[in-house]
Each structure stands twice: as C-alpha cells, then as structure tokens.
PDB file of C-alpha atoms in Angstrom:
ATOM      1  CA  MET A 185       1.610  -1.414  23.702  1.00  0.00           C
ATOM      2  CA  SER A 186      -0.999  -4.083  23.877  1.00  0.00           C
ATOM      3  CA  GLY A 187      -2.336  -6.007  20.967  1.00  0.00           C
ATOM      4  CA  ARG A 188      -0.779  -8.883  19.187  1.00  0.00           C
ATOM      5  CA  VAL A 189       2.717  -8.480  17.701  1.00  0.00           C
ATOM      6  CA  PHE A 190       3.793 -10.215  14.500  1.00  0.00           C
ATOM      7  CA  THR A 191       7.482 -11.106  14.667  1.00  0.00           C
ATOM      8  CA  THR A 192       9.860 -12.658  12.204  1.00  0.00           C
ATOM      9  CA  GLU A 193      13.623 -12.853  11.807  1.00  0.00           C
ATOM     10  CA  ARG A 194      16.032 -12.406   8.943  1.00  0.00           C
ATOM     11  CA  LYS A 195      19.803 -12.351   8.610  1.00  0.00           C
ATOM     12  CA  VAL A 196      21.466  -9.367   6.910  1.00  0.00           C
ATOM     13  CA  ARG A 197      22.858 -10.629   3.628  1.00  0.00           C
ATOM     14  CA  PHE A 198      25.787  -9.368   1.573  1.00  0.00           C
ATOM     15  CA  ALA A 199      23.341  -7.967  -1.019  1.00  0.00           C
ATOM     16  CA  ASP A 200      21.722  -5.840   1.717  1.00  0.00           C
ATOM     17  CA  CYS A 201      24.946  -3.947   2.462  1.00  0.00           C
ATOM     18  CA  ASP A 202      26.753  -0.977   0.990  1.00  0.00           C
ATOM     19  CA  ALA A 203      30.532  -0.611   0.583  1.00  0.00           C
ATOM     20  CA  ALA A 204      30.850   0.256   4.287  1.00  0.00           C
ATOM     21  CA  GLY A 205      29.358  -3.123   5.206  1.00  0.00           C
ATOM     22  CA  ILE A 206      26.160  -1.718   6.701  1.00  0.00           C
ATOM     23  CA  VAL A 207      22.573  -2.129   5.544  1.00  0.00           C
ATOM     24  CA  PHE A 208      21.994   0.200   2.584  1.00  0.00           C
ATOM     25  CA  PHE A 209      18.972   2.243   3.643  1.00  0.00           C
ATOM     26  CA  PRO A 210      16.603   1.359   0.738  1.00  0.00           C
ATOM     27  CA  ARG A 211      17.015  -2.324   1.619  1.00  0.00           C
ATOM     28  CA  TYR A 212      15.110  -1.717   4.859  1.00  0.00           C
ATOM     29  CA  PHE A 213      12.057  -0.757   2.798  1.00  0.00           C
ATOM     30  CA  GLU A 214      12.322  -3.994   0.826  1.00  0.00           C
ATOM     31  CA  MET A 215      12.570  -5.861   4.129  1.00  0.00           C
ATOM     32  CA  LEU A 216       9.460  -4.080   5.461  1.00  0.00           C
ATOM     33  CA  ASN A 217       7.534  -5.173   2.395  1.00  0.00           C
ATOM     34  CA  GLY A 218       8.676  -8.741   3.054  1.00  0.00           C
ATOM     35  CA  VAL A 219       7.455  -8.532   6.651  1.00  0.00           C
ATOM     36  CA  VAL A 220       4.055  -7.261   5.508  1.00  0.00           C
ATOM     37  CA  GLU A 221       3.917 -10.051   2.928  1.00  0.00           C
ATOM     38  CA  ASP A 222       4.722 -12.654   5.619  1.00  0.00           C
ATOM     39  CA  TRP A 223       2.117 -11.138   7.954  1.00  0.00           C
ATOM     40  CA  PHE A 224      -0.560 -11.432   5.277  1.00  0.00           C
ATOM     41  CA  ALA A 225       0.462 -14.986   4.314  1.00  0.00           C
ATOM     42  CA  GLY A 226       0.650 -16.069   7.963  1.00  0.00           C
ATOM     43  CA  PRO A 227      -1.834 -14.808  10.536  1.00  0.00           C
ATOM     44  CA  LEU A 228      -3.972 -12.894   8.024  1.00  0.00           C
ATOM     45  CA  GLU A 229      -4.396 -16.036   5.881  1.00  0.00           C
ATOM     46  CA  ALA A 230      -4.183 -14.100   2.600  1.00  0.00           C
ATOM     47  CA  SER A 231      -0.921 -14.493   0.690  1.00  0.00           C
ATOM     48  CA  PHE A 232       0.086 -11.862  -1.825  1.00  0.00           C
ATOM     49  CA  ARG A 233      -0.414 -14.523  -4.503  1.00  0.00           C
ATOM     50  CA  GLU A 234      -4.001 -14.942  -3.313  1.00  0.00           C
ATOM     51  CA  LEU A 235      -4.577 -11.176  -3.138  1.00  0.00           C
ATOM     52  CA  HIS A 236      -2.903 -10.180  -6.398  1.00  0.00           C
ATOM     53  CA  LEU A 237      -3.532 -13.116  -8.706  1.00  0.00           C
ATOM     54  CA  ASN A 238      -6.806 -14.566  -7.445  1.00  0.00           C
ATOM     55  CA  ARG A 239      -8.680 -11.633  -5.905  1.00  0.00           C
ATOM     56  CA  HIS A 240      -7.080  -8.929  -8.113  1.00  0.00           C
ATOM     57  CA  VAL A 241      -6.588  -6.611  -5.124  1.00  0.00           C
ATOM     58  CA  SER A 242      -3.477  -5.264  -3.420  1.00  0.00           C
ATOM     59  CA  VAL A 243      -2.245  -3.404  -0.356  1.00  0.00           C
ATOM     60  CA  PRO A 244       0.226  -0.773  -1.601  1.00  0.00           C
ATOM     61  CA  THR A 245       2.100   1.555   0.695  1.00  0.00           C
ATOM     62  CA  ALA A 246       0.588   5.037   0.742  1.00  0.00           C
ATOM     63  CA  ALA A 247       3.038   6.549   3.245  1.00  0.00           C
ATOM     64  CA  VAL A 248       6.135   5.574   5.176  1.00  0.00           C
ATOM     65  CA  GLU A 249       8.224   7.405   7.737  1.00  0.00           C
ATOM     66  CA  ALA A 250      11.469   5.896   8.972  1.00  0.00           C
ATOM     67  CA  ARG A 251      14.070   6.458  11.645  1.00  0.00           C
ATOM     68  CA  PHE A 252      17.534   4.944  11.321  1.00  0.00           C
ATOM     69  CA  ILE A 253      18.886   4.504  14.847  1.00  0.00           C
ATOM     70  CA  ILE A 254      21.953   2.245  14.738  1.00  0.00           C
ATOM     71  CA  PRO A 255      23.539   0.687  11.645  1.00  0.00           C
ATOM     72  CA  SER A 256      23.025  -3.016  11.052  1.00  0.00           C
ATOM     73  CA  ARG A 257      25.866  -5.042   9.608  1.00  0.00           C
ATOM     74  CA  LEU A 258      26.455  -8.099   7.485  1.00  0.00           C
ATOM     75  CA  GLU A 259      25.166 -11.285   9.169  1.00  0.00           C
ATOM     76  CA  ASP A 260      23.320  -9.465  11.970  1.00  0.00           C
ATOM     77  CA  GLU A 261      20.182 -11.399  12.947  1.00  0.00           C
ATOM     78  CA  LEU A 262      17.373  -8.873  12.611  1.00  0.00           C
ATOM     79  CA  THR A 263      14.150  -9.279  14.559  1.00  0.00           C
ATOM     80  CA  PHE A 264      11.138  -7.563  13.015  1.00  0.00           C
ATOM     81  CA  ALA A 265       8.104  -6.639  15.115  1.00  0.00           C
ATOM     82  CA  LEU A 266       4.925  -5.381  13.423  1.00  0.00           C
ATOM     83  CA  THR A 267       1.864  -3.922  15.156  1.00  0.00           C
ATOM     84  CA  VAL A 268      -1.142  -1.958  13.939  1.00  0.00           C
ATOM     85  CA  ALA A 269      -1.468   1.619  15.164  1.00  0.00           C
ATOM     86  CA  ARG A 270      -4.845   2.171  13.468  1.00  0.00           C
ATOM     87  CA  LEU A 271      -7.237   0.219  11.291  1.00  0.00           C
ATOM     88  CA  GLY A 272      -9.314   2.540   9.119  1.00  0.00           C
ATOM     89  CA  GLY A 273     -11.990   1.932   6.520  1.00  0.00           C
ATOM     90  CA  ALA A 274      -9.562   1.228   3.667  1.00  0.00           C
ATOM     91  CA  SER A 275      -6.214   1.997   5.309  1.00  0.00           C
ATOM     92  CA  CYS A 276      -4.085   0.400   7.989  1.00  0.00           C
ATOM     93  CA  SER A 277      -1.296   2.191   9.876  1.00  0.00           C
ATOM     94  CA  LEU A 278       1.546  -0.149  10.792  1.00  0.00           C
ATOM     95  CA  LYS A 279       4.447   0.233  13.205  1.00  0.00           C
ATOM     96  CA  HIS A 280       7.697  -1.609  12.556  1.00  0.00           C
ATOM     97  CA  HIS A 281      10.555  -2.095  15.001  1.00  0.00           C
ATOM     98  CA  ILE A 282      13.739  -3.818  13.857  1.00  0.00           C
ATOM     99  CA  SER A 283      16.206  -4.889  16.505  1.00  0.00           C
ATOM    100  CA  VAL A 284      19.270  -7.045  17.053  1.00  0.00           C
ATOM    101  CA  ASP A 285      19.488  -8.810  20.424  1.00  0.00           C
ATOM    102  CA  GLY A 286      16.939  -6.370  21.855  1.00  0.00           C
ATOM    103  CA  GLN A 287      18.783  -3.271  20.583  1.00  0.00           C
ATOM    104  CA  LEU A 288      16.545  -1.106  18.377  1.00  0.00           C
ATOM    105  CA  ARG A 289      18.164  -0.454  14.998  1.00  0.00           C
ATOM    106  CA  PHE A 290      15.367   0.933  12.817  1.00  0.00           C
ATOM    107  CA  GLU A 291      11.732   1.895  13.203  1.00  0.00           C
ATOM    108  CA  ALA A 292       9.085   2.904  10.716  1.00  0.00           C
ATOM    109  CA  ALA A 293       5.471   3.947  10.465  1.00  0.00           C
ATOM    110  CA  GLN A 294       3.813   2.666   7.300  1.00  0.00           C
ATOM    111  CA  THR A 295       0.320   3.138   5.927  1.00  0.00           C
ATOM    112  CA  ILE A 296      -1.045   0.516   3.572  1.00  0.00           C
ATOM    113  CA  VAL A 297      -4.314   0.820   1.671  1.00  0.00           C
ATOM    114  CA  TYR A 298      -6.622  -1.922   0.453  1.00  0.00           C
ATOM    115  CA  VAL A 299      -7.276  -1.302  -3.262  1.00  0.00           C
ATOM    116  CA  GLY A 300      -9.310  -3.117  -5.887  1.00  0.00           C
ATOM    117  CA  PRO A 301      -8.554  -3.802  -9.545  1.00  0.00           C
ATOM    118  CA  THR A 302      -9.010  -0.111 -10.430  1.00  0.00           C
ATOM    119  CA  LEU A 303      -6.345   0.817  -7.824  1.00  0.00           C
ATOM    120  CA  LYS A 304      -8.908   2.836  -5.891  1.00  0.00           C
ATOM    121  CA  PRO A 305      -9.286   2.349  -2.119  1.00  0.00           C
ATOM    122  CA  GLU A 306     -11.981  -0.075  -1.023  1.00  0.00           C
ATOM    123  CA  PRO A 307     -13.151  -1.041   2.471  1.00  0.00           C
ATOM    124  CA  TRP A 308     -11.255  -3.900   4.092  1.00  0.00           C
ATOM    125  CA  PRO A 309     -13.186  -7.135   3.616  1.00  0.00           C
ATOM    126  CA  GLU A 310     -14.703  -8.232   6.913  1.00  0.00           C
ATOM    127  CA  ALA A 311     -12.701 -11.489   6.936  1.00  0.00           C
ATOM    128  CA  LEU A 312      -9.405  -9.528   6.777  1.00  0.00           C
ATOM    129  CA  ARG A 313     -10.600  -6.870   9.222  1.00  0.00           C
ATOM    130  CA  VAL A 314     -11.344  -9.555  11.817  1.00  0.00           C
ATOM    131  CA  LEU A 315      -7.834 -11.025  11.443  1.00  0.00           C
ATOM    132  CA  ILE A 316      -6.104  -7.607  11.569  1.00  0.00           C
ATOM    133  CA  ALA A 317      -8.043  -6.390  14.635  1.00  0.00           C
ATOM    134  CA  PRO A 318      -6.049  -8.393  17.260  1.00  0.00           C
ATOM    135  CA  PHE A 319      -2.863  -6.596  16.124  1.00  0.00           C
ATOM    136  CA  VAL A 320      -4.295  -3.121  16.834  1.00  0.00           C
ATOM    137  CA  GLU A 321      -2.539  -1.379  19.710  1.00  0.00           C
ATOM    138  CA  SER A 322      -4.834  -0.111  22.414  1.00  0.00           C
ATOM    139  CA  ALA A 323      -4.218   3.224  24.121  1.00  0.00           C
TER     140      ALA A 323
END
C-alpha cells in the first residue's frame, strides 16, 4: 500500500460496549463516520459543518462491508487507519483498518458519495479531489 494514510486514535468507552464488555458491532460504524469526519476536517480542509451548513452538500455512505477480526474491549486504545482504494467521479472507496498495538481488530471497505442539496451525486469539486488524491493507494 502506498499513498498517504490518515490515522487517528480513540479509546473504547463504556458506551461503546455490550454486556460482555466488548465493542457492540454497530458502534464501529459510528466510529468510522467519526474518522471520515476527522479526515475531512483535517487534511481535506472541509469540516462537516462547512459541507453541510455552508455548502449544503454531504458525503453519505453508499456501501460498507466489514470484517470483525478480534473483539475490542473497554479502554482499549484503538488506532484507525484510512486510505483511499479508488477515487471516482462522484464516489470515493475507502479502506479502514482498526488495530490495538499493531493487532488488527476490524477492517471495512466503505464507499462515500459526494451529493448536492438534491441528494443526487455530483462530481467531486476539484479542490477536494486534489486533497483526496494523495491518499489513493497505488497498485
């Protein structure tokens, strides 16, 4: 994998866990959304506030496929790594890897789509495309 990797960390909280003390699977999807939000606000220079409230556009998830490898537990320090598998005209295929101390716990493939106020796909604006491009994995 070459291409830039966006990484961030987050501790597993009590609210993330089920009665067995492990991350309740839907919480991972909330976490993924948070990672995407941080990626946009950080290196992509377009916070969700800017996108949603000022530009009246959004980047909803069109597809997600996940693999749960090893359970994560309360207070584990999760490391999230995001890369771009493919940047299309209006879509962007993301890869997520979540690990603890280098041990892979969860991975997902997610497709987001750039949509305008009518919720119809629109081409990525050139300014965003240029900032996403360094994260695209090369073969």
